[in-house]
Structure formats: C-alpha cells, structure tokens
Amino acid sequence: MSSAIGDMPIRRKLSMSILLITGFALLVSTATFIAYGWFSTAGAIRADLTSLGNVVAKNSTAALTFDDRDTAQEILQALQARPAIEVACLYRVAADSTEGLFVSFVRANRNDSCTEEPATGSAETLSLSGLSLQLPILLGEEHIGSLYLRQDLQRLWQGVGTSVLIGVAVMVGCLLLSLVMTSVLQRVISDPIANLAGVAKNISSSGDYSVRAQELGADEVGQMVGAFNDMLEQIQSRDEELEKAREQLLGEVEQRSLANRELESTMADLRNTQQQLVETEKMASLGGLVAGVAHEINTPVGVAFTAASMLSGEAVTMGAAFRNGQLKKSSLEEFIHVAEESSRMILGNLERAAHLIQSFKQVAVDQSSDEVRSFTLGDYFSEVLLSLRPKLKKRAVEVIMDCQEGLVIRSHPGAWSQILTNLVMNSLTHGYEDGDEGEINISAQNVGGKLNVIYSDDGRGMDEATRKRVFDPFFTTRRGSGGSGLGMHIVFNLVNQTLGGHVKLESEPDAGVRIEIVVPIREDESSER
Amino acid sequence: MISLSTVIHWRSWKRPFSKRPFAAVAIAILMGTFSAQLLAADNSTEYRIKAAFLFNFARFVEWPDTKFVSATSPLQICIYGSDPFGEILDETVRGKSVGDHPLVVLRIAKIDELKSCEIVYMADTESARFATVIAALKGSNSLLVNDHPDFINQGGMIRFLIVDRKLRFEINPDAAKREQLKISSKLLQVAKIVADES
C-alpha cells in the first residue's frame, strides 16, 4: 500500500492529499454542523416544550383548584394546534393529597395514553422517540397538580435530515470544486517537478550535460532547479577539465615514452660502452701480461746475450793467437772451458726463455680468444701465476696452490686465466698494503660433477656495503688511483655467462676474502686424457 | 378530610344507587355506620367544598393595596348572618395564607364591620338584606360571595351554583371591577361569566 502510494506521480499524490484533507475538513465541519443543529434544535424544542408546559400549567391552575374538568380539558385541547404534542396529561392533587389523572389529551392516531399517576423521577427525558416533560403545577407555593407532555421529534429529525442533506450537498460541491481547483493549482507545484524530472531523465539517458532545466520560480522547487542547474554546470566544467587533463596526460605519456625511448637507446649505448670497456680491460690485462712476459724473458735472454758476447770475445782472442802461432795449450784449455761454460749458459737461458715464451704464448692466446679446449687445471693455473710473478715478486704475499691432481677440464682457459688474474690482482691491490705479508690459497676440486674453485686471501677484507656492490660494474674504492671498477664485474660475467656457473663472495672487514666459484664440468672432460 | 372527588363520586352514584337498591343496601350494610355518616354529612360536604372555594378565590383575586392595613395584615373572610359552615371554614383556612396575608375567618353581625373584610359571604337567609349590605359595602373593595340566584344581579361578584351535580360558580366581572378587584383570567376561565342586569 505504502509503496503503491510512493510510486504514484506527485500530481496524483497532491490531488489525493488535497482531496483527503478537504474531505476530512468538510466531514468534520459537516458533522459539527449536524451535531450543532441537533443540539440547538433539541435545545429549542426543549425550551419550546418547557415554555408551552409552563403556559399550560399556569392556565390550568384555576381549573385544578376548582376541580373543573371541562375547562382543563379545553385547555389541553388547545394543544391540538401543536402537531408535535402527542400526549398531554394533567394530574390533580385531591383533597386527600393523592395525585391522580385529571384530564388527558392524546392526539388522534397515537396509540398512547396517560398513566393514572404522575411519573416520579426526572422531569425531562429525551429519547429517540420523543421528548417528555413533567412539570409540577404550583399555586403560590402549594403543589396542586402535575403536567406531563410528550412531543415527537419530527422537527428534530427533519432538522437533522435537512442538515445532513445540506452537509452532503456542500461536501460534494466543495469536493468537486476542490477537485477542479486542485487540478489547476497542483500544476503550479507538480509541473516544475515533473519538468525537472524529465530534464534529469533526459540528461541521464543522453549524457548531454549542456541541457538546463527551466527555472519557473524562486520557491523550493525553483531552488532545487537552480541547484540542479549549478550541479550540471559543475559536472560540465568538470567533464571539460577531465578532457583537458586527459589530453595533457596523453601528451605527457607521449613525451615520457619518447624520453623512455631515448633512455633505452642511452642504456643500449651504455651497455655497449660497458662491453667495450670490459673488452678494453681484458686487453689491458693482456698488455700487463705482455709487459710481465717481456720482463721475465729479458733476464735469460740478457744472460744468454752476455755469455754469447763473452764467448765471441774469447773466440776472437783465440783465433788471433792461433794465426800468430802463439796458441798455448793452457790458453786453449781455458778457452774450451769458457766456451763450454758459455754455451751451457746460453743454451740453458735460451731454453728457459723459450719455455717462458711458450707458456706465455698459450696464456696470451687463451686470453684473447674464447676457444674451448681441454687442459689440466693445476698446470694452467701455475702458468697463469707464472705470468703474474713480476707483480708477486715485489710483494711479500705467497700464493699456495692446492689443485686436485690430474684434474682435466674442457673449458674456456682464457676465462679462467682472466678470473685468476683479476682475483690475484684485486687481492694485491685492495687486500694488502705494500710490504704486508700474506697468503693466498687457491683450491680446485671436482665435487659431485661440479668444479669447485675456492679462492681466499687473509687480507683486509671489506665491509658489507662494499661486499654488496662488489660485482657491480664500475664500482671501485680506488677510483682516483687507477681502479676501473670492472675487475670483479668481469669475473662475475665470465663465471655466469661464459662458464655457466655461479660465484659467491664472503668477506668481513679484517677477515680476508673467500670466493667460491662453482661451474659444471662437461661430459668429455675426463675422457680427454 | 373528605375529598371533593369523593363527593362527586358519591353524587354520581346516586342514580345507579336507585337502580340497584340491592347493591346499595349491601354496601350500606357492609359499610355500616360509616355510610350513614357519609349520608348525614351531605350538607357539610357541600360546605367543605364551598369553604375550599372561598379560600381559593382569595388566591385568584387581587385587592387594591389600600385594602390591607399592612403587607402582612390578615386576609379576612367574613360570614354575615347565619353561618352554614360551622367549623368547616375555620378548618379549611387554618394555617393558610395568601401571599403574606394569613387567612382568618370572622363572623360579623354588623354591616359596618363588614367593610374591612376582603371576602364577605352572606348566607341565603340574609337575602332580604342583600341590597342594603351591597350598598353599604360599595367602595370598600370587598369580594361578595353568595349562593342566591338574585345576588349576582344586585351587585354580588361570585355566586355558587350546582351544575351537573358539581359545585360551580358565576362571576360578575363588572361588579368586581367596580370595587377595583382584579379577578384572574384563570378564575374567569373556570367560572360562568354573568353581566349586570341593568
């Protein structure tokens, strides 16, 4: 029921409430009118009957006093002229003080009669059938009789009937009038609301926020329309701002993506450069190697050269003595001794130089190429260390190798030489001060099909911040004094990419460094030799 | 006290009484001495009613203020000549008053003394002296009451008579007016009105 009312159009709600209120007000006023009519008519009838009763009572005093029935009857008969009076009874107090019926008047066609004695009790009774009245008749102060009158209520009912008729007529008329007026007046209220609702519906279905509702007045609905329009205004401007912001955002995104592309190309350049730098660093270490090798070869070649020079000089001296015939046996014996000694020296030193060149050549070739071959790891590490001897010779740091006997692997020897060189050079550069004594341990084991290389020194170690970034490219603690920041990065790259393994570094300040390299061993490695 | 209605009934029985002597005898035997008293009291009953009427006349007649010595002076009912009422009238008016005037019954022999009376009842025995008395009381504002048929023609105001065995009365309003007596219309209503016979 309530939802049915709630679903009704405002127009009908308004009509309904106005009609209900009007109807109720009319009903109440009509009821009041009828009730007032009833009571006032009843009051008037009562007053009329009372005054009539008083007149009759007064008139009949003499008749009662002088026991004159005829006159009394005449007096009552006069009531014939009052059609409302149904019954009139006159009682007389006799000489013995008893009160009995004296004369009576009953209208024709009324089946009624008087009681033989006057009723005791209320003097006046109003019932639906009629109004009765009993009056004492006094002469002076003496009670000489009673008058009983009863009147029908035709006048009252007629009055009420008329009232009801008028009330209903007024009610119907007013309701019709208010119906007409409501249909006109409600438009003043409902039309703006319906208009607003229509506009709102339109906007929500079309999405066109440029539409405006029509303001028809400054009342609450008008204010609502104004507020609605303001809201539309705000939505519209917000939409526009949103559109603007969206466009701006699109532009920004475009700019950003442009910048991103630039950044990407920059990154690519940087990576390129890094690669180049790594290569350069490799080459630089190769250069270092060459310098070491040259230095190493210089000594035996120099000794051989001196010995050869000395032998040459002695040979010239011996040759001149022989042609002069001054060759003595002792001189010859001395020359032979020198020659033997020199030859042996030259031979030994040249052999040594040749050996050095041979091994350096291998390392240098490996370092400059990515060739894969089988080699004995211990021997190869020894050759690499040999190339580092010029650096190690100046320092009090001892390198101890502990490689598994006969461990042959098939791998990138250049990568390993590079790794070992970088690790040793890092230890020498960062781990120890000049003149510090130290010990570097290198071990290599085949553990469960994997090559496990452990490199450790007992140098100064590093703090956590350094350790965390130790593999980052270009990270160095010695930027000003020739560190490139690429050494450990190259180690990391070689282990991870070239060798397909992984590297782990443990270190604490003043506790040295421990580096574990684990790489897979290829299947054909052990069968090689 | 025997009521008026009793009297009337008694009178109405008279005829059936004669038609049904057996019943009357039976009742008389049954009632015994009481019936005998009732019959004997016939005359006195009539006078009881007359006494009551006399008293009641006082209530429907207004005398001029000058008639009374004071506002509380007694209203005198005077009987001139022989007294047919005896004690009855005295009993009837005892303790009664009209307005502030207590009722008294006086028996007057001298005409002069009648002048102060409000109501004067003259017995029929005095009919020869009616004219004299009426003439003497002229201007004394007294209500003159009598039973005699000639009385009302000579200047009396109220006369008792029997109609249908009921006690009724005639009133001569002109005579009352001459003595400045105001007779209530109600009293006139129940009375038979007679005019002066000039």
XYZ file of C-alpha atoms in Angstrom:
727
model
C 0.000 0.000 0.000
C 2.716 2.465 1.027
C 4.863 1.573 -1.929
C 1.820 1.978 -4.182
C 1.433 5.487 -2.791
C 5.155 6.046 -3.146
C 5.026 5.057 -6.808
C 2.255 7.452 -7.583
C 3.070 10.542 -9.600
C 3.421 13.676 -7.482
C 0.438 15.119 -9.325
C -1.810 12.382 -8.049
C -0.281 12.477 -4.580
C -1.030 16.180 -4.391
C -4.587 15.752 -5.653
C -5.127 12.885 -3.290
C -3.807 14.675 -0.243
C -5.703 17.863 -1.040
C -8.912 15.929 -1.614
C -8.355 13.898 1.532
C -7.709 16.991 3.627
C -10.651 18.823 2.097
C -12.880 15.809 2.544
C -11.814 15.354 6.115
C -12.257 19.044 6.931
C -15.658 19.028 5.281
C -16.634 15.862 7.077
C -15.621 17.288 10.420
C -17.346 20.611 9.776
C -20.457 18.908 8.439
C -20.532 16.597 11.430
C -20.053 19.592 13.701
C -22.781 21.442 11.836
C -25.138 18.496 12.145
C -24.294 17.972 15.792
C -24.728 21.672 16.452
C -28.042 21.559 14.568
C -29.137 18.579 16.614
C -28.243 20.112 19.923
C -29.540 23.568 19.136
C -32.765 22.172 17.704
C -33.099 19.833 20.642
C -32.459 22.763 22.962
C -35.017 24.894 21.139
C -37.564 22.090 21.201
C -36.922 21.569 24.882
C -37.264 25.279 25.563
C -40.429 25.411 23.491
C -41.910 22.439 25.250
C -40.935 23.828 28.634
C -42.486 27.196 27.931
C -45.571 25.530 26.493
C -45.733 23.334 29.564
C -45.411 26.354 31.794
C -48.193 28.163 29.983
C -50.485 25.142 30.151
C -49.585 24.601 33.801
C -50.257 28.225 34.649
C -53.543 28.227 32.728
C -54.746 25.107 34.383
C -54.191 26.233 37.962
C -57.733 27.528 38.349
C -59.229 24.522 36.650
C -57.319 22.286 39.018
C -58.082 24.358 42.029
C -61.771 24.479 41.332
C -61.896 20.896 40.095
C -63.121 21.968 36.680
C -62.539 19.093 34.312
C -64.243 20.764 31.370
C -62.047 23.806 31.484
C -58.983 21.662 31.999
C -59.962 19.551 29.031
C -60.414 22.696 26.975
C -57.006 23.904 27.962
C -55.417 20.610 26.944
C -57.488 20.509 23.780
C -55.825 23.737 22.733
C -52.714 21.618 22.234
C -54.363 20.206 19.149
C -52.909 23.202 17.383
C -49.418 21.960 18.235
C -48.991 18.942 15.973
C -45.770 17.918 17.721
C -47.544 17.300 21.015
C -48.571 13.669 21.191
C -49.778 13.288 24.719
C -50.658 15.705 27.492
C -51.708 14.564 30.941
C -52.925 16.753 33.727
C -52.810 15.377 37.240
C -54.575 16.926 40.173
C -53.801 16.746 43.827
C -57.063 15.809 45.501
C -58.231 16.924 48.910
C -56.696 13.763 50.400
C -53.268 14.749 48.951
C -53.218 11.899 46.462
C -52.366 12.869 42.915
C -54.324 11.268 40.133
C -55.074 11.753 36.466
C -57.388 14.670 35.982
C -57.712 15.105 32.262
C -55.691 13.892 29.307
C -55.127 14.709 25.690
C -53.968 12.082 23.209
C -53.571 13.022 19.592
C -55.623 11.044 17.176
C -53.898 8.043 15.622
C -51.464 7.927 18.514
C -51.701 4.691 20.368
C -50.900 6.175 23.696
C -52.468 7.033 26.996
C -51.753 8.675 30.293
C -50.730 6.839 33.410
C -53.112 7.081 36.333
C -50.484 8.684 38.487
C -47.756 11.085 37.529
C -44.347 9.559 36.987
C -41.773 10.176 39.614
C -38.210 10.762 38.613
C -36.654 13.044 36.054
C -38.732 15.928 34.922
C -37.447 15.802 31.391
C -36.427 12.846 29.260
C -35.154 12.907 25.747
C -35.291 9.668 23.815
C -35.160 8.832 20.136
C -38.935 8.597 20.019
C -39.685 11.833 21.736
C -39.138 14.404 24.379
C -41.218 14.174 27.526
C -41.592 16.744 30.195
C -43.232 16.659 33.557
C -43.878 19.895 35.371
C -45.300 20.444 38.815
C -48.205 22.849 38.926
C -47.992 25.256 41.784
C -50.473 27.718 43.092
C -48.464 30.022 45.250
C -46.327 27.507 46.987
C -48.895 24.772 47.017
C -48.434 21.808 44.754
C -51.810 21.370 43.170
C -51.005 19.047 40.295
C -48.633 17.931 37.551
C -48.493 18.308 33.833
C -46.987 15.640 31.622
C -46.287 16.493 27.996
C -44.741 14.388 25.308
C -43.652 15.686 21.982
C -42.471 13.736 18.961
C -39.104 14.639 17.474
C -40.231 15.059 13.925
C -38.955 18.599 13.866
C -35.601 17.472 15.242
C -35.302 14.658 12.727
C -36.391 16.925 9.961
C -33.798 19.468 11.072
C -31.114 16.815 11.207
C -32.215 15.436 7.852
C -32.029 18.885 6.341
C -28.639 19.430 7.937
C -27.345 16.126 6.584
C -28.750 16.935 3.174
C -27.176 20.393 3.151
C -23.917 18.996 4.559
C -23.689 16.268 1.927
C -24.563 18.731 -0.821
C -21.932 21.207 0.433
C -19.427 18.405 0.780
C -19.979 17.074 -2.707
C -19.911 20.593 -4.109
C -16.751 21.516 -2.228
C -15.049 18.276 -3.231
C -15.907 18.849 -6.877
C -14.765 22.445 -6.623
C -11.544 21.443 -4.869
C -11.018 18.731 -7.492
C -11.193 21.367 -10.201
C -9.066 23.818 -8.235
C -6.567 21.104 -7.343
C -6.105 20.147 -10.963
C -5.286 23.780 -11.679
C -3.265 24.561 -8.555
C -1.238 21.368 -8.442
C 0.305 22.281 -11.789
C 1.992 25.149 -10.018
C 3.761 22.616 -7.805
C 3.921 19.442 -9.824
C 4.739 20.866 -13.248
C 8.165 22.263 -12.265
C 8.989 18.973 -10.508
C 7.807 16.913 -13.480
C 9.747 19.240 -15.756
C 12.865 18.810 -13.620
C 12.398 15.044 -13.508
C 12.039 14.990 -17.310
C 15.205 17.026 -17.769
C 17.116 14.797 -15.331
C 15.890 11.686 -17.153
C 16.853 13.203 -20.491
C 20.337 14.068 -19.292
C 20.959 10.675 -17.726
C 19.894 8.907 -20.912
C 21.601 11.225 -23.412
C 24.629 12.178 -21.275
C 24.328 15.719 -22.569
C 25.190 17.914 -19.617
C 24.771 21.154 -21.521
C 20.966 20.921 -21.146
C 19.483 23.193 -18.433
C 16.206 22.851 -16.537
C 13.848 25.794 -16.730
C 13.568 27.824 -13.525
C 9.895 28.695 -13.033
C 10.088 30.425 -9.670
C 12.120 31.093 -6.568
C 10.349 28.591 -4.323
C 11.936 25.351 -3.074
C 11.408 23.669 -6.423
C 12.899 26.701 -8.116
C 15.854 26.492 -5.725
C 16.138 22.800 -6.483
C 16.118 23.539 -10.206
C 18.767 26.202 -9.611
C 20.880 23.783 -7.591
C 20.361 21.119 -10.261
C 21.493 23.537 -12.935
C 24.513 24.506 -10.825
C 25.290 20.827 -10.466
C 25.006 20.359 -14.222
C 27.302 23.350 -14.660
C 29.827 21.806 -12.310
C 29.584 18.400 -13.980
C 30.028 20.006 -17.364
C 33.028 22.060 -16.315
C 34.458 19.025 -14.549
C 33.980 16.984 -17.717
C 35.777 19.656 -19.655
C 38.589 19.744 -17.113
C 38.787 15.970 -17.224
C 39.013 16.050 -21.003
C 41.724 18.683 -20.780
C 43.589 16.686 -18.157
C 43.254 13.558 -20.263
C 44.719 15.320 -23.276
C 47.502 16.733 -21.150
C 48.157 13.291 -19.763
C 48.263 11.822 -23.266
C 50.821 14.457 -24.247
C 52.831 13.723 -21.164
C 52.679 9.995 -21.832
C 53.905 10.640 -25.342
C 56.725 12.766 -24.007
C 57.547 10.123 -21.454
C 57.563 7.338 -23.997
C 59.806 9.498 -26.154
C 62.088 10.015 -23.184
C 61.880 6.299 -22.491
C 62.990 5.504 -25.981
C 65.844 7.936 -25.579
C 66.634 6.359 -22.258
C 66.558 2.902 -23.794
C 68.917 3.912 -26.530
C 71.122 5.591 -23.953
C 71.045 2.391 -21.944
C 71.959 0.399 -25.011
C 74.806 2.822 -25.651
C 75.876 2.477 -22.068
C 75.802 -1.307 -22.251
C 77.746 -1.122 -25.432
C 80.255 1.140 -23.827
C 80.417 -1.145 -20.824
C 81.065 -4.103 -23.093
C 83.748 -2.164 -24.852
C 85.227 -1.161 -21.541
C 85.198 -4.788 -20.408
C 86.948 -5.764 -23.630
C 89.388 -2.915 -23.188
C 90.038 -4.050 -19.637
C 90.676 -7.561 -20.899
C 93.074 -6.175 -23.436
C 94.695 -4.019 -20.799
C 95.314 -7.071 -18.657
C 96.706 -8.741 -21.729
C 99.031 -5.787 -22.082
C 100.055 -6.205 -18.465
C 100.695 -9.823 -19.202
C 102.823 -8.976 -22.171
C 104.806 -6.492 -20.114
C 105.327 -9.179 -17.438
C 106.320 -11.695 -20.023
C 108.773 -9.260 -21.635
C 110.297 -8.576 -18.288
C 110.526 -12.249 -17.477
C 112.129 -13.124 -20.781
C 114.532 -10.240 -20.566
C 116.649 -11.933 -17.889
C 117.523 -15.257 -19.565
C 117.908 -13.552 -22.912
C 120.256 -10.999 -21.277
C 122.325 -13.728 -19.583
C 122.486 -15.642 -22.874
C 123.495 -12.485 -24.665
C 126.311 -11.790 -22.145
C 127.517 -15.345 -22.344
C 127.414 -15.244 -26.121
C 129.297 -11.911 -26.125
C 131.927 -13.321 -23.803
C 132.260 -16.488 -25.950
C 132.520 -14.389 -29.036
C 135.284 -12.268 -27.469
C 137.233 -15.302 -26.335
C 136.848 -16.877 -29.757
C 138.288 -13.740 -31.424
C 141.246 -13.733 -28.978
C 141.865 -17.483 -29.570
C 141.593 -17.080 -33.336
C 144.302 -14.286 -33.375
C 146.660 -16.336 -31.136
C 146.227 -19.392 -33.420
C 147.105 -17.408 -36.575
C 150.152 -15.891 -34.843
C 151.087 -19.305 -33.731
C 151.206 -18.154 -30.238
C 148.477 -20.566 -29.198
C 149.336 -22.131 -25.979
C 147.868 -25.240 -24.542
C 146.827 -23.540 -21.360
C 145.053 -20.801 -23.238
C 143.220 -23.394 -25.315
C 142.202 -25.282 -22.279
C 140.927 -22.041 -20.707
C 139.032 -21.169 -23.909
C 137.483 -24.572 -24.123
C 136.361 -24.224 -20.503
C 134.902 -20.754 -21.189
C 133.293 -21.996 -24.385
C 131.756 -24.951 -22.613
C 130.565 -22.760 -19.791
C 129.209 -20.047 -22.084
C 127.460 -22.499 -24.372
C 125.858 -24.175 -21.431
C 124.710 -20.779 -20.064
C 123.448 -19.641 -23.443
C 121.659 -22.868 -24.027
C 120.167 -23.003 -20.568
C 118.960 -19.413 -20.654
C 117.591 -19.656 -24.157
C 115.784 -22.836 -23.187
C 114.351 -21.036 -20.277
C 113.296 -18.099 -22.461
C 111.749 -20.452 -24.961
C 109.833 -22.182 -22.195
C 108.605 -18.856 -20.890
C 107.548 -17.676 -24.303
C 105.779 -20.958 -24.879
C 103.719 -20.733 -21.724
C 103.059 -17.014 -22.059
C 102.050 -17.510 -25.609
C 99.425 -20.026 -24.549
C 98.031 -17.743 -21.839
C 98.043 -14.758 -24.171
C 96.318 -16.677 -26.926
C 93.738 -18.048 -24.482
C 93.104 -14.636 -23.091
C 92.461 -13.103 -26.440
C 90.219 -15.850 -27.697
C 87.151 -17.734 -26.490
C 88.490 -21.068 -27.608
C 87.341 -24.133 -25.732
C 89.807 -26.886 -25.137
C 90.822 -29.487 -22.610
C 93.560 -28.626 -20.159
C 94.880 -29.632 -16.780
C 93.581 -27.054 -14.400
C 96.521 -27.169 -11.933
C 99.111 -26.735 -14.648
C 97.170 -23.982 -16.285
C 96.765 -22.097 -13.020
C 100.545 -22.444 -12.472
C 101.208 -20.926 -15.884
C 98.885 -18.034 -15.127
C 100.602 -17.470 -11.801
C 103.917 -17.534 -13.614
C 102.736 -14.634 -15.716
C 101.892 -12.802 -12.500
C 105.297 -13.414 -10.973
C 106.652 -9.926 -11.824
C 103.785 -8.459 -9.658
C 104.147 -11.048 -6.905
C 107.899 -10.777 -6.745
C 107.695 -7.252 -5.354
C 105.327 -8.299 -2.555
C 105.595 -10.495 0.489
C 102.422 -12.361 -0.477
C 102.696 -16.066 -1.044
C 100.369 -17.959 -3.371
C 99.640 -21.537 -2.425
C 98.024 -23.811 -4.951
C 96.083 -26.890 -3.904
C 94.583 -28.325 -7.060
C 93.281 -31.848 -7.483
C 95.982 -33.961 -9.232
C 95.258 -34.617 -12.872
C 92.061 -32.634 -12.940
C 91.444 -32.075 -16.614
C 88.565 -29.976 -17.733
C 87.188 -28.863 -21.045
C 86.500 -25.250 -20.704
C 87.436 -21.695 -21.676
C 91.040 -21.405 -20.404
C 91.079 -17.695 -21.285
C 88.171 -17.133 -18.963
C 89.909 -18.965 -16.136
C 93.179 -17.072 -16.693
C 91.256 -13.826 -16.670
C 89.375 -14.805 -13.484
C 92.531 -15.875 -11.641
C 94.471 -12.822 -12.776
C 91.706 -10.455 -11.685
C 91.288 -12.145 -8.317
C 95.020 -12.094 -7.565
C 95.395 -8.516 -8.762
C 92.424 -7.455 -6.621
C 93.942 -9.107 -3.574
C 97.244 -7.409 -4.224
C 95.643 -4.047 -4.897
C 92.971 -3.966 -2.200
C 93.753 -6.759 0.247
C 97.307 -5.903 1.201
C 99.364 -2.781 1.692
C 102.830 -2.673 0.166
C 105.066 -4.856 2.321
C 102.194 -6.648 4.070
C 102.783 -10.337 4.446
C 100.004 -12.536 3.283
C 98.869 -15.837 1.945
C 96.582 -16.556 -0.947
C 95.102 -20.036 -1.163
C 93.673 -21.442 -4.346
C 91.998 -24.814 -4.368
C 90.167 -26.653 -7.118
C 88.154 -29.856 -6.641
C 85.717 -31.916 -8.625
C 82.793 -32.147 -6.220
C 79.963 -34.291 -7.477
C 80.495 -33.485 -11.138
C 80.980 -29.833 -10.491
C 84.200 -27.903 -10.462
C 84.532 -26.157 -7.140
C 87.217 -23.470 -7.064
C 87.826 -21.706 -3.770
C 89.971 -18.605 -3.698
C 90.791 -16.961 -0.389
C 93.176 -14.370 0.999
C 93.876 -13.174 4.520
C 93.890 -9.505 3.682
C 91.831 -6.607 4.941
C 88.536 -7.855 3.619
C 85.658 -5.462 3.026
C 82.621 -4.024 4.759
C 79.073 -5.051 3.939
C 78.276 -2.056 1.751
C 81.262 -2.810 -0.444
C 80.557 -6.544 -0.464
C 77.020 -5.965 -1.686
C 78.195 -3.958 -4.641
C 81.419 -5.774 -5.366
C 80.123 -7.324 -8.604
C 78.511 -4.083 -9.888
C 80.150 -2.605 -12.934
C 82.281 0.471 -12.353
C 82.063 0.070 -8.589
C 85.507 0.754 -7.150
C 87.009 2.006 -3.926
C 90.065 3.204 -5.796
C 88.610 5.414 -8.466
C 91.367 8.030 -8.161
C 94.252 5.569 -8.133
C 93.629 3.617 -11.287
C 90.791 1.254 -10.354
C 88.397 0.736 -13.243
C 85.612 -0.889 -11.217
C 85.319 -3.647 -13.816
C 87.576 -6.427 -12.423
C 85.037 -8.258 -10.244
C 82.252 -7.488 -12.735
C 84.279 -9.300 -15.405
C 84.774 -12.224 -13.017
C 81.004 -12.336 -12.377
C 80.182 -12.172 -16.093
C 82.733 -14.862 -17.052
C 81.535 -17.276 -14.365
C 77.845 -16.695 -15.058
C 77.785 -16.319 -18.814
C 80.923 -17.869 -20.331
C 81.278 -20.737 -17.852
C 77.596 -21.107 -16.941
C 78.213 -21.319 -13.206
C 77.881 -19.035 -10.264
C 80.130 -17.103 -7.928
C 79.755 -16.283 -4.234
C 81.811 -13.879 -2.206
C 82.145 -13.867 1.581
C 84.070 -11.211 3.406
C 84.239 -9.172 6.540
C 86.486 -6.282 7.470
C 89.991 -7.574 8.521
C 88.890 -11.177 7.861
C 90.055 -11.614 4.305
C 88.007 -12.669 1.350
C 86.626 -16.043 0.391
C 85.345 -16.555 -3.149
C 83.663 -19.757 -4.225
C 83.203 -20.479 -7.901
C 81.106 -23.441 -8.920
C 80.837 -24.406 -12.613
C 79.527 -27.541 -14.291
C 82.118 -29.915 -15.763
C 81.465 -31.062 -19.350
C 80.993 -34.750 -20.004
C 84.002 -35.387 -22.263
C 86.448 -33.770 -19.914
C 87.682 -36.856 -18.039
C 87.883 -38.980 -21.220
C 90.173 -36.439 -22.845
C 93.346 -37.523 -21.226
C -60.899 15.116 55.218
C -63.292 14.058 52.529
C -62.101 14.934 49.112
C -64.062 16.754 46.535
C -63.806 13.849 44.171
C -65.357 11.655 46.804
C -68.273 13.969 46.903
C -68.556 13.956 43.198
C -68.399 10.228 43.030
C -70.897 9.915 45.697
C -73.158 12.134 43.755
C -72.618 10.178 40.582
C -73.608 7.044 42.429
C -76.916 8.431 43.269
C -78.541 7.254 40.106
C -77.180 3.685 40.000
C -77.913 3.522 43.653
C -81.567 3.919 42.976
C -81.457 1.487 40.086
C -79.692 -1.129 42.080
C -81.197 -0.973 45.519
C -79.848 -4.342 46.446
C -76.285 -3.255 45.878
C -76.893 -0.031 47.707
C -78.365 -1.854 50.616
C -75.478 -4.289 50.559
C -72.922 -1.524 50.530
C -74.867 0.282 53.237
C -74.908 -2.854 55.354
C -71.242 -3.526 54.623
C -70.144 -0.025 55.337
C -72.314 0.223 58.341
C -72.135 3.357 60.376
C -69.562 4.954 58.016
C -72.141 5.088 55.192
C -74.658 6.580 57.483
C -72.184 9.306 58.466
C -71.427 9.984 54.783
C -75.069 10.429 54.010
C -75.586 12.547 57.057
C -72.595 14.626 56.063
C -74.102 15.553 52.691
C -74.721 19.117 53.663
C -71.407 19.542 55.370
C -69.546 18.110 52.308
C -71.062 20.740 50.111
C -69.930 23.385 52.525
C -66.484 21.912 52.731
C -66.195 22.446 49.004
C -67.580 25.904 49.301
C -65.095 26.628 52.080
C -62.243 25.449 49.852
C -63.603 27.585 47.017
C -63.790 30.612 49.250
C -60.200 30.134 50.258
C -59.163 29.583 46.653
C -60.981 32.715 45.471
C -58.575 34.611 47.660
C -55.732 33.211 45.603
C -57.128 34.311 42.239
C -58.344 37.738 43.226
C -56.189 40.801 43.761
C -57.344 43.502 46.080
C -56.082 47.048 45.782
C -53.126 47.678 48.117
C -55.162 50.135 50.136
C -57.499 47.328 51.213
C -54.901 45.855 53.532
C -53.744 47.699 56.615
C -50.229 46.389 56.042
C -48.353 43.938 53.833
C -48.740 41.222 56.436
C -52.160 42.043 57.791
C -54.633 39.157 57.668
C -56.979 38.446 54.812
C -60.364 38.297 56.402
C -63.130 36.015 55.236
C -66.263 37.258 56.877
C -69.578 35.492 57.230
C -72.525 37.735 57.540
C -75.688 36.448 59.052
C -76.280 32.797 59.867
C -73.221 30.590 59.484
C -73.741 27.484 57.303
C -70.073 26.409 57.586
C -69.623 25.962 61.247
C -66.119 24.784 61.978
C -65.520 23.685 58.391
C -64.354 27.041 57.101
C -62.099 27.575 60.066
C -60.544 24.167 59.477
C -60.094 24.871 55.795
C -58.190 28.112 56.205
C -56.292 27.237 59.339
C -52.631 27.966 58.874
C -53.171 29.076 55.290
C -52.167 32.384 53.852
C -52.276 34.133 50.512
C -49.044 35.932 49.824
C -48.023 37.330 53.179
C -51.555 37.602 54.358
C -52.703 34.926 56.793
C -56.310 33.904 56.427
C -58.782 34.481 59.212
C -62.484 33.742 59.437
C -64.702 36.302 61.094
C -68.429 36.099 61.800
C -69.891 39.560 61.572
C -73.313 40.727 62.591
C -72.989 44.433 61.961
C -72.899 45.720 58.447
C -70.373 48.393 59.280
C -67.887 45.852 60.438
C -68.013 44.131 57.048
C -66.158 46.980 55.376
C -62.742 45.790 56.447
C -63.415 42.247 55.146
C -61.713 41.095 51.948
C -64.272 38.382 51.291
C -67.831 38.618 52.514
C -70.057 35.526 52.392
C -73.701 36.115 53.013
C -75.954 33.246 53.824
C -79.195 32.842 51.860
C -81.054 33.583 54.976
C -79.984 37.194 54.605
C -81.320 37.562 51.061
C -83.735 40.262 52.160
C -80.836 42.448 53.201
C -78.634 41.883 50.170
C -79.239 45.258 48.635
C -78.589 47.011 51.900
C -75.344 45.202 52.513
C -74.167 45.623 48.906
C -74.942 49.279 49.032
C -73.198 49.608 52.373
C -70.075 47.857 51.130
C -69.836 49.921 47.986
C -66.319 51.306 47.739
C -64.959 49.000 50.414
C -63.288 46.737 47.808
C -64.772 43.589 49.264
C -65.448 40.412 47.315
C -69.038 39.485 47.853
C -69.928 35.800 47.588
C -73.356 34.179 47.902
C -75.473 31.251 46.791
C -78.589 33.102 45.883
C -79.649 33.469 42.215
C -80.627 37.062 42.701
C -77.465 38.042 44.434
C -75.309 38.375 41.344
C -77.851 40.734 39.822
C -77.825 43.038 42.728
C -74.112 43.703 42.746
C -72.607 40.477 44.096
C -69.489 39.244 42.459
C -69.434 35.469 42.856
C -72.310 33.104 43.232
C -72.144 29.346 43.878
C -74.351 27.052 41.853
C -74.650 23.357 41.147
C -74.131 22.234 37.564
C -74.277 18.528 36.787
C -74.042 17.825 40.446
C -70.848 19.776 40.643
C -70.266 22.914 42.519
C -69.550 25.726 40.086
C -69.731 29.454 40.314
C -70.688 32.529 38.403
C -68.646 35.693 38.312
C -69.786 39.178 37.501
C -66.534 40.835 36.370
C -68.189 44.249 36.040
C -69.208 44.203 39.661
C -65.678 43.171 40.649
C -64.205 45.924 38.504
C -66.376 48.476 40.229
C -64.817 47.512 43.512
C -61.320 47.568 41.927
C -60.896 43.853 42.363
C -58.691 42.130 39.824
C -60.039 38.683 39.113
C -57.571 36.354 37.467
C -58.461 35.343 33.978
C -57.874 31.775 35.082
C -60.641 32.131 37.603
C -62.843 33.643 34.933
C -61.950 30.659 32.755
C -63.449 28.198 35.160
C -66.383 30.400 36.043
C -69.611 31.213 34.329
C -69.495 34.859 33.426
C -72.555 36.931 34.034
C -73.158 40.574 33.263
C -75.039 43.245 35.204
C -78.721 43.305 34.671
C -79.259 46.931 34.368
